[in-house]
Amino acid sequence: MKITDHIKNANGKTLFSFEIVPPQKGVGIADLYKNIDPLMEFNPPFIDVTTSREEYIFLERGNGLMERKITRMRPGTLGICSAIQNKYNVDTVPHVLCGGFTKEETEYLLVDCMYLGINNIVALRGDAMKGEKYFEQSKGGHKYASDLVKQIHDLGTGKYLHEEIVQCEENSSFCIGVAGYPEKHIEAPSMNYDLQMLKKKVEAGADYIVTQMFFDNQKFFDFVKQAREIGIDVPIIPGIKPIATKGHLQMLPQVFKIDLPENLISEVLKCKTNSDVREVGIEWAINQCKELLDFGIPVLHFYSMGKSDNILKIGREVF
Ligand code: FAD
């Protein structure tokens, strides 16, 4: 079922969902299941599976020569989506990127999704590759997420890249999610500019928005208000990440380009052990979630990053 239909059917009740990251190549899926199992008590109607960008590795070729090869350390997004969908009977949402994929490869992936009964997609541009300063459009690929949204939307109406194919299946269109940034995307010159670009994604066919993680709800409230003011009327789903280690104080702002509130930083700094930090993160997220529920949100979406014990505790407090 489409995410937007799950939201409609919930009749104003906030739903629970979460995002997982495929394991590193060579690691089995069992650990992933161990972390998903406990979260099924909240009846998530959907689970997102991220896609990683390709990266360069250097291989020794003897006589001092190195060969640069492209690899993907966490492949298998679609396979994991299908496995989870079958095991838990929930919808899964693969993240699809512009970076690293030609338009044709994207089309084939979407066709696979149709065969697998996956009709929700989160469409993203992707970041720059490791070691590169700026995002480079891949040869034959898309430059912006809005272009990818248009391709996915077109395919759902029977317009393939090089052919027009009349579809006989009803309901073969995709429900498309896109990313939103309550603290602005790092490359955007202003918040207003970024919101206009977000609107472009909705005009291209996006059905809902999932936000980057944030730790200060006011930023989310302002973001929603500004989005509504410029006519963005699709559901906006907040993304929540509980802080879990002291290292997150540096890592989260660096990787996700977000700020952390002063009082959260000072609470984390007071902690003696990592389990104390986890407790602070849980407490903070519980308060955030309760306030978001009062505000009225369609879904609380958690970034699990592979560990679910803290999300389980948060979910039990707020659902
Ligand atoms: P876009 O919407 O294309 O925006 C990128 C920048 O270009 C912005 O600054 C925007 O203002 C600007 N822009 C957009 N359209 C235009 C235009 N038409 N003209 C001029 N400027 C424009 N990354 C992964 O690699 N894998 C994942 O699975 C993944 N999942 C994510 C899930 C969520 C919910 C979020 C919030 C992010 C995720 N990311 C993921 C990270 C994402 O790929 C990066 O944040 C990336 O830098 C931007 O992606 P985007 O889709 O928002 O890009």
Short mmCIF file of C-alpha atoms and ligand atoms in Angstrom, two decimals:
data_model
loop_
_atom_site.label_atom_id
_atom_site.label_comp_id
_atom_site.label_asym_id
_atom_site.label_seq_id
_atom_site.Cartn_x
_atom_site.Cartn_y
_atom_site.Cartn_z
CA MET A 1 0.00 0.00 0.00
CA LYS A 2 1.15 3.55 -0.63
CA ILE A 3 2.51 5.57 2.28
CA THR A 4 -0.07 8.28 1.59
CA ASP A 5 -2.84 5.65 1.87
CA HIS A 6 -1.41 4.39 5.16
CA ILE A 7 -1.55 7.98 6.40
CA LYS A 8 -5.12 8.49 5.16
CA ASN A 9 -6.29 5.21 6.68
CA ALA A 10 -4.78 6.14 10.05
CA ASN A 11 -7.43 8.90 10.37
CA GLY A 12 -5.16 11.35 12.16
CA LYS A 13 -3.41 8.76 14.36
CA THR A 14 0.39 9.11 14.22
CA LEU A 15 2.13 6.08 12.72
CA PHE A 16 5.53 4.63 13.61
CA SER A 17 8.21 3.89 11.01
CA PHE A 18 11.95 3.54 10.83
CA GLU A 19 14.91 3.40 8.48
CA ILE A 20 17.58 0.75 8.27
CA VAL A 21 20.97 0.64 6.57
CA PRO A 22 21.99 -2.50 4.60
CA PRO A 23 24.83 -4.45 6.24
CA GLN A 24 28.37 -4.26 4.91
CA LYS A 25 29.16 -6.68 2.09
CA GLY A 26 29.85 -10.14 3.51
CA VAL A 27 27.65 -9.67 6.60
CA GLY A 28 24.43 -11.68 6.73
CA ILE A 29 20.93 -10.32 7.21
CA ALA A 30 20.34 -12.03 10.60
CA ASP A 31 21.59 -9.06 12.66
CA LEU A 32 19.28 -6.76 10.76
CA TYR A 33 16.31 -8.98 11.63
CA LYS A 34 17.39 -9.02 15.30
CA ASN A 35 17.06 -5.25 15.34
CA ILE A 36 13.83 -5.15 13.37
CA ASP A 37 12.05 -7.86 15.41
CA PRO A 38 11.49 -5.81 18.60
CA LEU A 39 10.21 -2.78 16.68
CA MET A 40 7.39 -4.79 15.10
CA GLU A 41 5.38 -4.30 18.30
CA PHE A 42 4.63 -0.75 17.06
CA ASN A 43 3.11 -2.10 13.82
CA PRO A 44 5.17 0.00 11.43
CA PRO A 45 3.25 0.24 8.16
CA PHE A 46 6.54 0.75 6.33
CA ILE A 47 10.30 0.44 6.75
CA ASP A 48 12.83 2.45 4.72
CA VAL A 49 16.06 0.90 3.44
CA THR A 50 18.87 3.29 2.53
CA THR A 51 21.13 3.08 -0.51
CA SER A 52 24.81 3.90 -0.27
CA ARG A 53 26.80 5.71 -2.89
CA GLU A 54 29.60 3.89 -4.62
CA GLU A 55 33.15 4.62 -3.48
CA TYR A 56 36.69 4.27 -4.79
CA ILE A 57 39.09 1.66 -3.50
CA PHE A 58 42.72 1.20 -4.53
CA LEU A 59 44.01 -2.29 -5.36
CA GLU A 60 47.72 -3.27 -5.47
CA ARG A 61 48.59 -4.52 -8.92
CA GLY A 62 52.24 -5.43 -8.18
CA ASN A 63 55.36 -3.52 -9.31
CA GLY A 64 54.18 -0.54 -7.25
CA LEU A 65 51.10 0.07 -9.35
CA MET A 66 47.71 0.78 -7.81
CA GLU A 67 44.41 0.39 -9.63
CA ARG A 68 41.44 2.57 -8.77
CA LYS A 69 38.19 0.59 -8.69
CA ILE A 70 34.65 1.58 -7.90
CA THR A 71 32.80 -0.49 -5.33
CA ARG A 72 29.65 -0.31 -3.23
CA MET A 73 30.21 -1.38 0.38
CA ARG A 74 26.55 -1.79 1.29
CA PRO A 75 24.73 -3.18 -1.74
CA GLY A 76 21.46 -5.07 -1.65
CA THR A 77 18.85 -2.39 -0.87
CA LEU A 78 16.19 -3.93 -3.10
CA GLY A 79 16.92 -7.49 -1.96
CA ILE A 80 16.60 -6.42 1.67
CA CYS A 81 13.35 -4.59 0.90
CA SER A 82 11.91 -7.70 -0.66
CA ALA A 83 13.14 -9.97 2.15
CA ILE A 84 11.65 -7.70 4.85
CA GLN A 85 8.38 -7.29 2.97
CA ASN A 86 7.98 -11.06 2.80
CA LYS A 87 9.15 -11.81 6.35
CA TYR A 88 7.16 -9.14 8.19
CA ASN A 89 4.37 -8.37 5.76
CA VAL A 90 5.05 -4.62 5.87
CA ASP A 91 5.68 -2.23 3.02
CA THR A 92 9.28 -1.35 2.36
CA VAL A 93 10.66 1.82 0.85
CA PRO A 94 13.95 1.64 -1.03
CA HIS A 95 15.94 4.85 -1.27
CA VAL A 96 16.86 5.56 -4.89
CA LEU A 97 19.73 7.90 -5.72
CA CYS A 98 20.70 10.09 -8.67
CA GLY A 99 24.41 9.71 -7.88
CA GLY A 100 26.03 6.58 -9.28
CA PHE A 101 23.11 5.50 -11.49
CA THR A 102 22.25 6.14 -15.12
CA LYS A 103 18.64 6.88 -15.94
CA GLU A 104 18.41 3.46 -17.62
CA GLU A 105 19.68 1.67 -14.51
CA THR A 106 17.09 3.57 -12.49
CA GLU A 107 14.38 2.47 -14.91
CA TYR A 108 15.37 -1.19 -14.54
CA LEU A 109 15.40 -0.85 -10.76
CA LEU A 110 11.90 0.61 -10.86
CA VAL A 111 10.72 -2.26 -13.04
CA ASP A 112 12.17 -4.67 -10.44
CA CYS A 113 10.26 -2.76 -7.76
CA MET A 114 7.02 -3.26 -9.68
CA TYR A 115 7.60 -7.01 -9.94
CA LEU A 116 8.41 -7.20 -6.23
CA GLY A 117 5.26 -5.31 -5.25
CA ILE A 118 7.24 -2.32 -3.97
CA ASN A 119 5.32 0.83 -4.83
CA ASN A 120 6.90 3.37 -2.48
CA ILE A 121 10.23 5.03 -3.24
CA VAL A 122 12.25 7.77 -1.56
CA ALA A 123 13.97 9.74 -4.34
CA LEU A 124 17.25 11.44 -3.43
CA ARG A 125 20.14 13.08 -5.15
CA GLY A 126 22.83 11.54 -2.90
CA ASP A 127 25.91 13.26 -1.53
CA ALA A 128 29.27 13.80 -3.17
CA MET A 129 31.38 10.65 -3.34
CA LYS A 130 33.91 10.22 -0.52
CA GLY A 131 36.98 12.25 -1.40
CA GLU A 132 35.08 14.58 -3.75
CA LYS A 133 34.17 18.05 -2.64
CA TYR A 134 30.96 18.54 -4.60
CA PHE A 135 28.25 16.30 -5.94
CA GLU A 136 29.05 15.42 -9.55
CA GLN A 137 26.18 14.39 -11.79
CA SER A 138 26.91 10.81 -12.94
CA LYS A 139 27.27 10.31 -16.70
CA GLY A 140 23.76 9.54 -17.97
CA GLY A 141 22.24 10.20 -14.56
CA HIS A 142 20.20 12.97 -12.94
CA LYS A 143 21.52 16.19 -11.43
CA TYR A 144 18.76 16.88 -8.91
CA ALA A 145 16.28 14.78 -7.00
CA SER A 146 13.44 16.65 -8.76
CA ASP A 147 14.58 15.15 -12.10
CA LEU A 148 14.57 11.68 -10.56
CA VAL A 149 11.10 12.29 -9.10
CA LYS A 150 9.88 13.19 -12.60
CA GLN A 151 11.32 9.97 -14.06
CA ILE A 152 9.65 7.85 -11.35
CA HIS A 153 6.38 9.72 -11.73
CA ASP A 154 6.46 9.39 -15.55
CA LEU A 155 7.15 5.68 -15.37
CA GLY A 156 4.11 5.24 -13.17
CA THR A 157 2.01 6.73 -15.96
CA GLY A 158 3.52 4.47 -18.61
CA LYS A 159 6.16 6.90 -19.91
CA TYR A 160 9.41 4.96 -19.96
CA LEU A 161 12.67 6.63 -21.00
CA HIS A 162 12.65 5.64 -24.62
CA GLU A 163 9.20 4.20 -25.14
CA GLU A 164 5.61 4.97 -24.24
CA ILE A 165 4.13 1.74 -22.87
CA VAL A 166 0.46 1.61 -22.08
CA GLN A 167 0.12 -0.08 -18.72
CA CYS A 168 -2.54 -2.63 -18.13
CA GLU A 169 -1.95 -2.98 -14.39
CA GLU A 170 -4.00 -0.65 -12.26
CA ASN A 171 -2.20 1.09 -9.43
CA SER A 172 1.25 0.63 -10.88
CA SER A 173 2.25 4.20 -10.07
CA PHE A 174 4.71 4.89 -7.27
CA CYS A 175 4.20 6.88 -4.11
CA ILE A 176 7.28 9.11 -3.98
CA GLY A 177 8.94 10.53 -0.88
CA VAL A 178 11.62 13.23 -0.95
CA ALA A 179 14.01 14.76 1.57
CA GLY A 180 13.35 18.05 3.40
CA TYR A 181 15.76 20.00 5.58
CA PRO A 182 14.44 21.91 8.63
CA GLU A 183 17.93 23.43 8.99
CA LYS A 184 18.37 23.97 5.21
CA HIS A 185 20.41 21.78 2.88
CA ILE A 186 24.09 22.65 3.24
CA GLU A 187 24.49 23.68 -0.42
CA ALA A 188 21.40 25.90 -0.59
CA PRO A 189 22.15 29.64 -0.42
CA SER A 190 19.13 30.31 1.81
CA MET A 191 16.22 28.58 3.53
CA ASN A 192 13.76 30.20 1.15
CA TYR A 193 15.74 28.96 -1.88
CA ASP A 194 15.86 25.45 -0.45
CA LEU A 195 12.10 25.47 0.16
CA GLN A 196 11.47 26.57 -3.43
CA MET A 197 13.60 23.61 -4.58
CA LEU A 198 11.56 21.36 -2.28
CA LYS A 199 8.42 22.70 -3.93
CA LYS A 200 9.90 21.77 -7.32
CA LYS A 201 10.16 18.18 -6.10
CA VAL A 202 6.51 18.20 -5.10
CA GLU A 203 5.49 19.74 -8.42
CA ALA A 204 7.49 17.01 -10.19
CA GLY A 205 5.34 14.39 -8.44
CA ALA A 206 6.56 13.86 -4.86
CA ASP A 207 3.76 12.69 -2.57
CA TYR A 208 5.35 13.23 0.83
CA ILE A 209 8.43 14.65 2.54
CA VAL A 210 10.69 13.05 5.17
CA THR A 211 12.96 15.41 7.04
CA GLN A 212 16.58 15.26 7.91
CA MET A 213 17.09 14.54 11.61
CA PHE A 214 16.80 17.53 13.94
CA PHE A 215 17.07 17.96 17.70
CA ASP A 216 15.23 21.24 18.17
CA ASN A 217 11.53 20.89 17.39
CA GLN A 218 11.11 24.61 16.80
CA LYS A 219 13.15 24.19 13.62
CA PHE A 220 10.69 21.57 12.41
CA PHE A 221 7.67 23.70 13.31
CA ASP A 222 9.12 26.70 11.44
CA PHE A 223 9.97 24.51 8.46
CA VAL A 224 6.42 23.13 8.24
CA LYS A 225 4.96 26.65 8.54
CA GLN A 226 7.20 28.05 5.79
CA ALA A 227 6.54 25.04 3.55
CA ARG A 228 2.76 25.47 3.94
CA GLU A 229 3.04 29.21 3.26
CA ILE A 230 4.57 28.59 -0.17
CA GLY A 231 1.95 25.99 -1.06
CA ILE A 232 3.65 22.70 -0.20
CA ASP A 233 0.66 20.68 0.94
CA VAL A 234 1.90 17.07 1.06
CA PRO A 235 2.46 15.22 4.38
CA ILE A 236 5.71 16.16 6.15
CA ILE A 237 7.22 13.36 8.26
CA PRO A 238 9.78 14.28 10.92
CA GLY A 239 12.96 12.18 11.14
CA ILE A 240 14.17 11.41 14.67
CA LYS A 241 17.59 10.14 15.71
CA PRO A 242 18.40 9.44 19.35
CA ILE A 243 21.96 10.42 20.27
CA ALA A 244 23.81 7.28 21.34
CA THR A 245 27.50 8.10 21.80
CA LYS A 246 29.64 11.09 22.75
CA GLY A 247 31.16 10.86 19.27
CA HIS A 248 27.75 11.83 17.83
CA LEU A 249 28.36 15.40 19.07
CA GLN A 250 30.93 15.78 16.30
CA MET A 251 29.79 13.16 13.81
CA LEU A 252 26.13 14.18 13.41
CA PRO A 253 26.78 17.87 12.61
CA GLN A 254 29.63 16.92 10.28
CA VAL A 255 27.79 14.24 8.32
CA PHE A 256 24.22 15.56 8.42
CA LYS A 257 24.95 19.32 8.59
CA ILE A 258 22.72 19.95 11.58
CA ASP A 259 23.09 21.85 14.87
CA LEU A 260 22.67 20.39 18.34
CA PRO A 261 21.01 22.40 21.13
CA GLU A 262 23.34 23.64 23.90
CA ASN A 263 21.46 21.88 26.71
CA LEU A 264 21.61 18.53 24.88
CA ILE A 265 25.37 18.97 24.38
CA SER A 266 25.93 19.78 28.06
CA GLU A 267 23.83 16.79 29.20
CA VAL A 268 25.86 14.48 26.96
CA LEU A 269 29.17 15.94 28.14
CA LYS A 270 28.23 15.23 31.76
CA CYS A 271 27.88 11.49 31.01
CA LYS A 272 30.52 9.11 32.30
CA THR A 273 29.70 6.08 30.17
CA ASN A 274 28.21 5.40 26.75
CA SER A 275 25.16 3.85 28.36
CA ASP A 276 24.59 7.17 30.20
CA VAL A 277 24.76 8.94 26.83
CA ARG A 278 22.24 6.49 25.39
CA GLU A 279 19.87 7.29 28.27
CA VAL A 280 20.24 11.04 27.64
CA GLY A 281 19.54 10.44 23.94
CA ILE A 282 16.45 8.38 24.77
CA GLU A 283 15.11 11.01 27.19
CA TRP A 284 15.68 13.80 24.68
CA ALA A 285 13.97 11.90 21.88
CA ILE A 286 10.99 11.01 24.12
CA ASN A 287 10.43 14.70 24.88
CA GLN A 288 10.86 15.61 21.23
CA CYS A 289 8.37 12.93 20.14
CA LYS A 290 5.74 13.91 22.73
CA GLU A 291 5.87 17.53 21.58
CA LEU A 292 5.71 16.47 17.93
CA LEU A 293 2.67 14.30 18.65
CA ASP A 294 0.93 17.29 20.26
CA PHE A 295 1.78 19.38 17.18
CA GLY A 296 0.16 16.72 14.96
CA ILE A 297 2.32 14.70 12.61
CA PRO A 298 1.38 11.83 10.29
CA VAL A 299 4.32 9.56 11.13
CA LEU A 300 7.26 9.50 13.56
CA HIS A 301 10.15 8.19 11.50
CA PHE A 302 13.26 6.92 13.33
CA TYR A 303 16.79 6.68 12.03
CA SER A 304 17.82 3.38 13.59
CA MET A 305 21.30 3.09 12.10
CA GLY A 306 21.23 -0.60 12.89
CA LYS A 307 20.45 -0.53 16.65
CA SER A 308 16.91 -0.65 17.96
CA ASP A 309 17.10 -0.93 21.79
CA ASN A 310 16.86 2.85 22.24
CA ILE A 311 14.05 3.22 19.70
CA LEU A 312 12.16 0.46 21.48
CA LYS A 313 12.33 2.41 24.75
CA ILE A 314 11.26 5.64 23.04
CA GLY A 315 8.39 3.93 21.23
CA ARG A 316 7.10 2.39 24.47
CA GLU A 317 6.95 5.83 26.08
CA VAL A 318 5.26 7.66 23.24
CA PHE A 319 2.95 5.13 21.51
P1 FAD B 1 18.11 17.76 -4.02
O1 FAD B 1 16.69 17.89 -3.67
O2 FAD B 1 18.47 17.54 -5.43
O3 FAD B 1 18.85 19.07 -3.48
C1 FAD B 1 20.26 19.17 -3.47
C2 FAD B 1 20.67 20.64 -3.44
O4 FAD B 1 20.38 21.24 -4.71
C3 FAD B 1 19.91 21.48 -2.41
O5 FAD B 1 20.81 22.45 -1.91
C4 FAD B 1 18.78 22.14 -3.20
O6 FAD B 1 18.41 23.40 -2.65
C5 FAD B 1 19.42 22.29 -4.57
N1 FAD B 1 18.47 22.06 -5.67
C6 FAD B 1 17.54 21.10 -5.76
N2 FAD B 1 16.90 21.16 -6.95
C7 FAD B 1 17.48 22.18 -7.63
C8 FAD B 1 17.29 22.73 -8.93
N3 FAD B 1 16.36 22.22 -9.75
N4 FAD B 1 18.07 23.78 -9.30
C9 FAD B 1 19.02 24.28 -8.48
N5 FAD B 1 19.25 23.81 -7.23
C10 FAD B 1 18.49 22.76 -6.82
N6 FAD B 1 21.85 9.78 0.98
C11 FAD B 1 22.26 8.58 0.50
O7 FAD B 1 23.33 8.49 -0.11
N7 FAD B 1 21.50 7.46 0.67
C12 FAD B 1 20.30 7.48 1.31
O8 FAD B 1 19.64 6.45 1.43
C13 FAD B 1 19.85 8.73 1.85
N8 FAD B 1 18.67 8.83 2.51
C14 FAD B 1 18.24 10.05 2.96
C15 FAD B 1 16.98 10.14 3.59
C16 FAD B 1 16.53 11.36 4.08
C17 FAD B 1 15.19 11.45 4.73
C18 FAD B 1 17.35 12.53 3.96
C19 FAD B 1 16.89 13.83 4.52
C20 FAD B 1 18.58 12.44 3.32
C21 FAD B 1 19.04 11.22 2.81
N9 FAD B 1 20.27 11.10 2.15
C22 FAD B 1 20.68 9.88 1.65
C23 FAD B 1 21.14 12.26 2.00
C24 FAD B 1 20.88 13.04 0.68
O9 FAD B 1 21.25 12.25 -0.43
C25 FAD B 1 21.74 14.32 0.74
O10 FAD B 1 21.26 15.17 1.74
C26 FAD B 1 21.96 15.06 -0.58
O11 FAD B 1 23.03 15.99 -0.37
C27 FAD B 1 20.78 15.86 -1.09
O12 FAD B 1 19.78 15.05 -1.52
P2 FAD B 1 18.35 15.66 -1.98
O13 FAD B 1 17.56 14.54 -2.51
O14 FAD B 1 17.77 16.47 -0.89
O15 FAD B 1 18.84 16.62 -3.18
#
